[in-house]
Coordinates of C-alpha atoms and ligand atoms in Angstrom, one line a residue:
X1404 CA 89.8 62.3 88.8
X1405 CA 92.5 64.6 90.1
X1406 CA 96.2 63.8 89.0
X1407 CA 98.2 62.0 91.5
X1408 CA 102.1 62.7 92.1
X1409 CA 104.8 61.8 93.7
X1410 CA 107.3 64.4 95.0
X1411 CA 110.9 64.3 95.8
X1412 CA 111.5 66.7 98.9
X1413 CA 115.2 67.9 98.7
X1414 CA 117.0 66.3 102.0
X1415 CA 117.7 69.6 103.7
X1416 CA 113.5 69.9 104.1
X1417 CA 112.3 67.4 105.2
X1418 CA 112.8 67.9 108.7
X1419 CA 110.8 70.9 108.2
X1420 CA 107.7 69.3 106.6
X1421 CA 107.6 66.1 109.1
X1422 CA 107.9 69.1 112.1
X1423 CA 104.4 70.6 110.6
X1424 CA 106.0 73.5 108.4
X1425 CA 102.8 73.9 105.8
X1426 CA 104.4 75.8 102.6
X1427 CA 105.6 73.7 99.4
X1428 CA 108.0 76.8 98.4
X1429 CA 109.9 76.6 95.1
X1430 CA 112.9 75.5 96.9
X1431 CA 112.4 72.8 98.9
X1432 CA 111.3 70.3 95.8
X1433 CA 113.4 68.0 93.0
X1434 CA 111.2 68.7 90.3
X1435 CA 108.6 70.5 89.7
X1436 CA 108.3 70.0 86.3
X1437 CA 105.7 67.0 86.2
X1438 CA 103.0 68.4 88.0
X1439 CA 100.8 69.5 85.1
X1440 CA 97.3 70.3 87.0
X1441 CA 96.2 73.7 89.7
X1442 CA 94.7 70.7 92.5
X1443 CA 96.7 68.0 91.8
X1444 CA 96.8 65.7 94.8
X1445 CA 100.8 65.6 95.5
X1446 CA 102.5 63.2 98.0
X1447 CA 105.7 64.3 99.6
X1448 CA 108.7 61.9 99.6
X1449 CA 112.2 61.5 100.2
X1450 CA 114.8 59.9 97.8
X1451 CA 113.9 56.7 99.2
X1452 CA 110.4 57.2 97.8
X1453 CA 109.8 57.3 101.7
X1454 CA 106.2 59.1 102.8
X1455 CA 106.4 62.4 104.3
X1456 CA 103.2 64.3 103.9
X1457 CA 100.2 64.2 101.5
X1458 CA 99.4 68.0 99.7
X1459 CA 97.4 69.6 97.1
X1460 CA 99.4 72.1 94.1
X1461 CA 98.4 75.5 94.1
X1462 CA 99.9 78.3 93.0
X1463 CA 99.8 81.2 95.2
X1464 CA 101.9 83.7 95.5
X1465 CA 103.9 82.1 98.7
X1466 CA 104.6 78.9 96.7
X1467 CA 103.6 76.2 95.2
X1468 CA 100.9 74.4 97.5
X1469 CA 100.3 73.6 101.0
X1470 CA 100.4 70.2 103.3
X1471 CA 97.3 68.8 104.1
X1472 CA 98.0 65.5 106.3
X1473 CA 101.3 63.9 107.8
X1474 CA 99.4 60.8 107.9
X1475 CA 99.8 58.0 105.1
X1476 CA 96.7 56.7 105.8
X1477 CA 94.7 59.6 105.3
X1478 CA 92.3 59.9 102.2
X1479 CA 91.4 63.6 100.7
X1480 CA 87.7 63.0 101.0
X1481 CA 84.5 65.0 102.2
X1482 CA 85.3 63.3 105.9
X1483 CA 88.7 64.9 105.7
X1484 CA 87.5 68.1 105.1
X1485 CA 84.2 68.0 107.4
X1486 CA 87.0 67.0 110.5
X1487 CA 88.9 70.4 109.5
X1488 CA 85.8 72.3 109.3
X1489 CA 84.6 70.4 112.8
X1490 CA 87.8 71.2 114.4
X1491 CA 87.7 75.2 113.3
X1492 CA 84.2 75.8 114.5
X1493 CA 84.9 73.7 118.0
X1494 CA 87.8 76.3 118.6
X1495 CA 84.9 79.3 117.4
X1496 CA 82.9 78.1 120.3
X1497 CA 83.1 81.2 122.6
X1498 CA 82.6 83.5 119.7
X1499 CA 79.9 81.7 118.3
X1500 CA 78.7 81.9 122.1
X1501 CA 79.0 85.6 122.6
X1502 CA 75.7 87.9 121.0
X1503 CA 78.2 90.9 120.8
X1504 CA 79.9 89.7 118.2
X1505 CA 78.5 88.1 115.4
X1506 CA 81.0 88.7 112.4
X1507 CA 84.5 86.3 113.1
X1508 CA 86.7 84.2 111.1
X1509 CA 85.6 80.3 111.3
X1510 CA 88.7 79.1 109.3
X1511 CA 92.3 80.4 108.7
X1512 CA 93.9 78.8 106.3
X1513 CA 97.5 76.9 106.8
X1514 CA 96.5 77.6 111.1
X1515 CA 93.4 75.5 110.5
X1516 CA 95.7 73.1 108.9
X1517 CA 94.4 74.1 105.2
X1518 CA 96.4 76.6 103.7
X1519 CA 94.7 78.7 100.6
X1520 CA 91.5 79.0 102.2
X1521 CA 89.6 81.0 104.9
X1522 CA 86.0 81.6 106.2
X1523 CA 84.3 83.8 107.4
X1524 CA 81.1 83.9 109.3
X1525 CA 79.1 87.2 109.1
X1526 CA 75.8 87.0 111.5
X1527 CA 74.5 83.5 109.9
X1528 CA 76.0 83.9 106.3
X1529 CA 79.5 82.7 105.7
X1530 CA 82.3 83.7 102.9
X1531 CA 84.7 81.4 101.5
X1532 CA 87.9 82.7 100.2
X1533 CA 89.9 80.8 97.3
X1534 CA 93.0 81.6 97.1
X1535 CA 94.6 79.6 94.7
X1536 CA 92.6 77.8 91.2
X1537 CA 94.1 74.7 93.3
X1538 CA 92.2 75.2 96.4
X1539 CA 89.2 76.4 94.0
X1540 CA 88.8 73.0 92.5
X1541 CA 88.3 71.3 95.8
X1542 CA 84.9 73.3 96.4
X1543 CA 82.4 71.1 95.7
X1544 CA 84.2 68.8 98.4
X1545 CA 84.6 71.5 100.9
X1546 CA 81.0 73.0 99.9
X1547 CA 79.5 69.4 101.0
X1548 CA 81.6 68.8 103.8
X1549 CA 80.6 72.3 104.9
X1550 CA 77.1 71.7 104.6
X1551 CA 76.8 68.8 106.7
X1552 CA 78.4 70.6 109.7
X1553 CA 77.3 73.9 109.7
X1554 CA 74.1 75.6 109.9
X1555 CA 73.9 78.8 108.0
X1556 CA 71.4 80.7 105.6
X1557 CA 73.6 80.9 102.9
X1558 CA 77.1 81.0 101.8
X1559 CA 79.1 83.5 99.3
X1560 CA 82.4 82.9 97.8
X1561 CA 85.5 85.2 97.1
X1562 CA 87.9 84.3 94.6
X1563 CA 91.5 85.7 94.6
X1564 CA 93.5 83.2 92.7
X1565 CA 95.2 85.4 89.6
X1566 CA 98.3 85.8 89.1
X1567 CA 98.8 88.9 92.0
X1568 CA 95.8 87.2 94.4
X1569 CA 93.9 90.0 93.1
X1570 CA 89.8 89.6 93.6
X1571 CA 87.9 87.9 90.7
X1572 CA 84.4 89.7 89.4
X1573 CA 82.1 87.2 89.8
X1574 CA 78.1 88.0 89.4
X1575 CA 77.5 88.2 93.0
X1576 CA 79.4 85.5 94.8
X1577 CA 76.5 83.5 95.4
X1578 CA 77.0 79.9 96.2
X1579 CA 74.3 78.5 98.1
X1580 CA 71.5 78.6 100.6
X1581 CA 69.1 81.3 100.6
X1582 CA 70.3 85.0 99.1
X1583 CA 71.0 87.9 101.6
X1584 CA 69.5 91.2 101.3
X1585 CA 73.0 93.7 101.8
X1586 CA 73.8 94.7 103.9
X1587 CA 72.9 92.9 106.5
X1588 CA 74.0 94.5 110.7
X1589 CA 76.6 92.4 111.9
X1590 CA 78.2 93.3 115.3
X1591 CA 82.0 93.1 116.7
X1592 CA 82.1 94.3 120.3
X1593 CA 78.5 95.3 120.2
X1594 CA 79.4 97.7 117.9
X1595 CA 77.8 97.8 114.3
X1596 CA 79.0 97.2 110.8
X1597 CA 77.3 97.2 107.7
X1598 CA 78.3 93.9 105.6
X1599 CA 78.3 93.3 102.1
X1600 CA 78.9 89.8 100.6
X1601 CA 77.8 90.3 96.8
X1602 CA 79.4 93.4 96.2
X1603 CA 83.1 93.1 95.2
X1604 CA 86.2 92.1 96.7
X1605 CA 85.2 94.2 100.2
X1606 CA 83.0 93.2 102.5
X1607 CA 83.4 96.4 104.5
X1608 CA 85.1 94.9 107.3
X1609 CA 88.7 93.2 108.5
X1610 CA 88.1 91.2 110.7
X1611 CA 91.5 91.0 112.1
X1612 CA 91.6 93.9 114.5
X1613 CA 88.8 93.3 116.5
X1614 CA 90.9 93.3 119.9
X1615 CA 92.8 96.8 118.3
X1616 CA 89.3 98.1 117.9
X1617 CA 87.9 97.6 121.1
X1618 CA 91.4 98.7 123.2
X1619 CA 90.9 102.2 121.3
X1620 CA 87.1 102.2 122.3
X1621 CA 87.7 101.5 125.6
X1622 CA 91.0 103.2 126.6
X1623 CA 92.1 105.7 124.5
X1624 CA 89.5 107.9 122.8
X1625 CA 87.6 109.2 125.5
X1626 CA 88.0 113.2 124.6
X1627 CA 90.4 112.5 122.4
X1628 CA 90.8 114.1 119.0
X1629 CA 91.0 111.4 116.5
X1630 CA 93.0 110.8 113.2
X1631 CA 92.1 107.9 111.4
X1632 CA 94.6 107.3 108.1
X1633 CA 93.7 105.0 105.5
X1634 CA 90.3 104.5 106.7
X1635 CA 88.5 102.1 104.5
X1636 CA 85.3 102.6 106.4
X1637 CA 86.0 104.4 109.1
X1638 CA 85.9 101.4 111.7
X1639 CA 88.9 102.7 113.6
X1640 CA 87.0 106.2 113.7
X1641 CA 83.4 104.7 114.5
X1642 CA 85.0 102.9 117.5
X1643 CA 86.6 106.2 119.1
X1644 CA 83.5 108.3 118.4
X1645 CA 81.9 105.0 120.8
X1646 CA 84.7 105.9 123.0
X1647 CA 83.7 109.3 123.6
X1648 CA 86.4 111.0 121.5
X1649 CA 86.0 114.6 120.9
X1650 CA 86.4 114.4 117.2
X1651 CA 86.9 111.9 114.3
X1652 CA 88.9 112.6 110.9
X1653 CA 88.9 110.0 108.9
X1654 CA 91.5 109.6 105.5
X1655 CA 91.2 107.8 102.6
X1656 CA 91.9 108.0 99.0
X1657 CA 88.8 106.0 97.4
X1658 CA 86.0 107.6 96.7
X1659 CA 83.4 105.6 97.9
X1660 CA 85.1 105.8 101.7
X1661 CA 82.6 109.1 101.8
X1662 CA 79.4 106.8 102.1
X1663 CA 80.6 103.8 103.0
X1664 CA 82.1 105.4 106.3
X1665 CA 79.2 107.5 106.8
X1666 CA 77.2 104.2 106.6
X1667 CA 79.0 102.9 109.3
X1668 CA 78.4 106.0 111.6
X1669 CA 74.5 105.7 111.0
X1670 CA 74.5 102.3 111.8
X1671 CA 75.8 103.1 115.3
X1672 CA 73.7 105.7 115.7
X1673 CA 76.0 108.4 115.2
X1674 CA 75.1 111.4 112.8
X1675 CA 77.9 111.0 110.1
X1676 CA 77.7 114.8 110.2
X1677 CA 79.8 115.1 113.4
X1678 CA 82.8 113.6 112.1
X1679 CA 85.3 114.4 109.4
X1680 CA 85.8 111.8 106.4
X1681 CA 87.5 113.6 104.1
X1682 CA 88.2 112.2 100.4
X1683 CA 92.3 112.7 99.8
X1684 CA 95.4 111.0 99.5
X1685 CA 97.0 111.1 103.2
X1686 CA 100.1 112.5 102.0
X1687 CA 98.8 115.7 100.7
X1688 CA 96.5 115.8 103.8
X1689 CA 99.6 115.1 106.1
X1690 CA 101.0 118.6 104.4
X1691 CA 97.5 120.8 104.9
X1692 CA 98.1 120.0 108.4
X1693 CA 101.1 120.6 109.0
X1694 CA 100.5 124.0 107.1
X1695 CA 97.4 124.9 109.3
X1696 CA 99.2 123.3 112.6
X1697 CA 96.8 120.6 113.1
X1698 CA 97.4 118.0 116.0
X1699 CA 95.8 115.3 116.8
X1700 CA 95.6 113.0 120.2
X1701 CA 95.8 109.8 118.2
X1702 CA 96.4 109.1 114.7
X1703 CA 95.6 105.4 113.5
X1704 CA 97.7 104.4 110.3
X1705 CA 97.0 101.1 108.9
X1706 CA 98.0 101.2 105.1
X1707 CA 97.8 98.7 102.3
X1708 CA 101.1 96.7 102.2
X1709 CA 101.5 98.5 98.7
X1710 CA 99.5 101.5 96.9
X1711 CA 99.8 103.3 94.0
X1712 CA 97.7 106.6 93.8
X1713 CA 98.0 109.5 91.0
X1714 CA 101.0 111.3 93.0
X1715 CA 102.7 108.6 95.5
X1716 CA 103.4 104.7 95.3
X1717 CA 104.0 103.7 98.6
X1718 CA 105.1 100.3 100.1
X1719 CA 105.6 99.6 103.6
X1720 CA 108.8 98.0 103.4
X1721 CA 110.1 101.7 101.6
X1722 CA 108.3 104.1 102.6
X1723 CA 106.7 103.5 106.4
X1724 CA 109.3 105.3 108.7
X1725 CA 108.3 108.5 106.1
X1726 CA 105.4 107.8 106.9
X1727 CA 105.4 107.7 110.7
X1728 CA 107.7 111.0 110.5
X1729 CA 104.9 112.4 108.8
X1730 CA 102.4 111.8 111.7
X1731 CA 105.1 112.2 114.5
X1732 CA 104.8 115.6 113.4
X1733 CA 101.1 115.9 113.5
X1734 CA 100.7 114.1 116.9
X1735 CA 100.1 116.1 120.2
X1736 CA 102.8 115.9 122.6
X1737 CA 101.6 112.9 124.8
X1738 CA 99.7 112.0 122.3
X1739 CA 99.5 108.3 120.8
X1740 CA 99.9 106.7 116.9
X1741 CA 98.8 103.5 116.6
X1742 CA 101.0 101.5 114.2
X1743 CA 100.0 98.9 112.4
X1744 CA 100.5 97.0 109.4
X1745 CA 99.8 93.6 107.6
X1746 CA 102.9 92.9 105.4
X1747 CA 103.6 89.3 106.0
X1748 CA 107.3 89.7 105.0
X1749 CA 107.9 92.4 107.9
X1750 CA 108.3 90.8 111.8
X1751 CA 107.5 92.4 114.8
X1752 CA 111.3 92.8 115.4
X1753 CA 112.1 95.2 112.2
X1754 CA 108.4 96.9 112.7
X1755 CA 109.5 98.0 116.0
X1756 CA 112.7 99.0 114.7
X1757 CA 111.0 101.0 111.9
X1758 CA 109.5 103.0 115.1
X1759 CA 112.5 103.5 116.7
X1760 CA 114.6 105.2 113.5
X1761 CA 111.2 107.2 112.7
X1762 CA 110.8 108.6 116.5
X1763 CA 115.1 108.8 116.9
X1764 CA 115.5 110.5 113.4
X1765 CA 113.4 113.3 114.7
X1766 CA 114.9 113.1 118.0
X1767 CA 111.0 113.1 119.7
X1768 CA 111.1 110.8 122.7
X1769 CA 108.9 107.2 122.6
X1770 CA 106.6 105.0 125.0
X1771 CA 105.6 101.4 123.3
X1772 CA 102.3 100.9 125.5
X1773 CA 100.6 97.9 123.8
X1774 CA 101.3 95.5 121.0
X1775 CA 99.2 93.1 118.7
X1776 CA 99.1 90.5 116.5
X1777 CA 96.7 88.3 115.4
X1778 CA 93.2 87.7 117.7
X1779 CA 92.3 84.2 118.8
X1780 CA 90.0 83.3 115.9
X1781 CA 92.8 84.1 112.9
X1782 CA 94.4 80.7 114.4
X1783 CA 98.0 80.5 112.9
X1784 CA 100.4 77.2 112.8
X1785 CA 103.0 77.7 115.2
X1786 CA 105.4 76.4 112.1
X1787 CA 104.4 78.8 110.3
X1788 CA 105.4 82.3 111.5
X1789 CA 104.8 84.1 107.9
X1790 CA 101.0 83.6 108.6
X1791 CA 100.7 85.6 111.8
X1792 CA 101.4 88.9 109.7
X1793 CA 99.5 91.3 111.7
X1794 CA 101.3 93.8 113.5
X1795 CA 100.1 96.9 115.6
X1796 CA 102.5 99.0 118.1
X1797 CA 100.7 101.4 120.1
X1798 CA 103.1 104.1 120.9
X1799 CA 103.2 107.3 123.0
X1800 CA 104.7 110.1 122.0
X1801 CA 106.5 111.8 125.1
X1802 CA 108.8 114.7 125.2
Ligands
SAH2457 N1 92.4 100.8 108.2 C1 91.3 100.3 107.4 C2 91.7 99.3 106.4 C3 92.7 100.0 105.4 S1 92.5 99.3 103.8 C4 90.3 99.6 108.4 O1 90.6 99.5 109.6 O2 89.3 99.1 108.0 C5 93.6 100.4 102.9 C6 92.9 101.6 102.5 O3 93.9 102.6 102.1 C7 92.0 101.6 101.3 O4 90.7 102.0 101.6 C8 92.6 102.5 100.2 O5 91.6 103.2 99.5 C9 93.4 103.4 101.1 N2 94.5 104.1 100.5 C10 95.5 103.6 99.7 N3 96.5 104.5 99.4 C11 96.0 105.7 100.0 C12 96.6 107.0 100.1 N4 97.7 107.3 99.4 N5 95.9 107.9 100.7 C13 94.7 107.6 101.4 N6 94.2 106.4 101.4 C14 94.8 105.4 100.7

């Protein structure tokens, strides 16, 4: 049986909470100290001892635990987590409807009103991520609740619930159903990606820039000369070789970018051969072209929010004006970067002023032409602005 416990919501909060806000954060609670156990069933209460909203505790590294009803007669059971699950694949409907894309998220977290987990369905096979031990010892719950409303060959877990939310090595990641053979072909936009579930924290995808993707397909990189920084993959550069783009260059610093982006090129039917990847921390690339007067028409940068590699650390909330300077510099005239980044604690508003001090610093002249955040199926809770932390200005360089 999982501990039960009342707590005392500090008066200044509980607005917030009866509003919809989702996030137990250190702040807003009496005492902390009682709750002993990660998936301890909380309730929420004022002073009065007055119901506010039932929760589970899980540590994570934006606080404490998340809400999970604001209705006292709700019970934590399987039905309570097979309406969730109901609810996230009803509002999937038109992806699951659409044969060009077959990998999309089923399940965001806090925006499918259970924070600490997501899901993700990859052509017929589905990943759950934990992200807290709290969350984690709710699975056989949410594993059996799942099962009863979905139809899938088999489902794979991820767990990131240490300490930093940093991936835990787990055999395979096998839950249930009937093993894959990775990778398996999914597709996003018609376009291919090679998917691996049982392989490590990657799957070889984010999902979240599906929209980004396909605006660079089918607007920008037609003859264009492409850099892609911080590749991963390569699915920025696959896209723009679809779009007709002259020539790809793709950056990363991990080794295994080399096959894992020349993967994705075969799968699309492009020879791997005719693009660039090239194996190299982006900052001592940015200075080989510079020194050999390389521009490019469009340079993607989407970085980690933080990275340390044998020369550089870098963190976007430091170091990402540098960076655009950097690829100002290597951008054609007319030419167009496109910005993006996934550090939660950055808004849109200080993102697009990062651009403005990078472009005015070097006195180069600016165009914003588009902006994203999240896509449809990455649902966020409208009281919860910290969970739509994508972020992607495309910008023209004019001067
Ligand atoms: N843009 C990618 C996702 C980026 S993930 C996509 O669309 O799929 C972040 C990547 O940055 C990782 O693959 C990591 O290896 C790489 N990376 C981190 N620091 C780097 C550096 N200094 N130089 C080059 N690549 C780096």
């Amino acid at each position: 049986m999982k501990q039960q416990i009342n707590l005392t919501i500090k008066e200044q909060y509980i607005k917030d909470f009866k509003d919809g806000y989702p996030l137990i954060t250190p702040e807003t609670i009496e005492k902390l100290e009682i709750v002993k156990e990660e998936g301890s069933l909380l309730t929420l209460e004022d002073n009065k001892k007055r119901f506010i909203a039932y929760a589970y505790y899980g540590r994570q590294n934006k606080g404490y635990g998340w809400v999970l009803s604001l209705d006292k007669n709700e019970k934590i059971d399987v039905e309570f987590f097979k309406n969730k699950i109901k609810k996230a694949v009803e509002y999937r409907e038109d992806f699951y409807n659409d044969s060009s894309t077959t990998a999309f998220r089923i399940f965001n977290g806090e925006g499918d009103g259970i924070g600490g987990l997501t899901i993700d369905y990859f052509n017929e096979y589905y990943m759950i991520t934990w992200y807290s031990l709290g969350i984690f010892s709710f699975k056989d719950l949410i594993v059996d609740a799942f099962k009863d409303v979905v139809k899938y060959k088999a489902i794979y877990e991820k767990k990131r619930f240490d300490a930093k939310g940093q991936y835990i090595d787990d055999n395979g990641d096998f839950v249930i159903g009937e093993k894959g053979e990775f990778p398996i072909i999914v597709k996003e936009n018609g376009v291919n990606f090679a998917v691996y579930l049982d392989d490590g924290p990657m799957t070889g995808i984010f999902l979240d820039q599906k929209v980004v993707r396909k605006t660079i397909r089918d607007k920008y990189s037609n003859n264009k000369t492409v850099l892609n920084t911080f590749s991963y993959t390569g699915a920025f550069s696959v896209y723009s070789a679809l779009g007709g783009a002259k020539k790809t260059t793709s950056v990363d610093l991990a080794n295994r970018s080399l096959a894992k982006t020349s993967e994705q090129f075969s799968v699309n039917n492009i020879d791997p051969k005719t693009q660039e990847i090239v194996v190299a921390d982006v900052f001592n690339y940015f200075k080989y072209a510079v020194k050999n007067k390389l521009l490019f028409d469009m340079v993607v940068v989407d970085p980690p929010s933080f990275a340390r590699s044998k020369k550089n650390t870098f963190s976007v909330s430091k170091d990402y004006i540098k960076l655009l300077k950097q690829i100002i510099q290597i951008t054609a005239n007319g030419g167009l970067i496109v910005a993006s980044t996934n550090y939660a604690n950055l808004n849109m508003r200080k993102f697009r002023d990062f651009i403005e001090k990078a472009f005015k610093d070097l006195n180069v002249g600016y165009r914003i032409e588009e902006v994203y955040s999240l896509p449809k199926d990455f649902k966020v809770n409208k009281k919860f602005q910290e969970g739509n932390y994508l972020k992607v200005i495309f910008v023209r360089k004019i001067n």
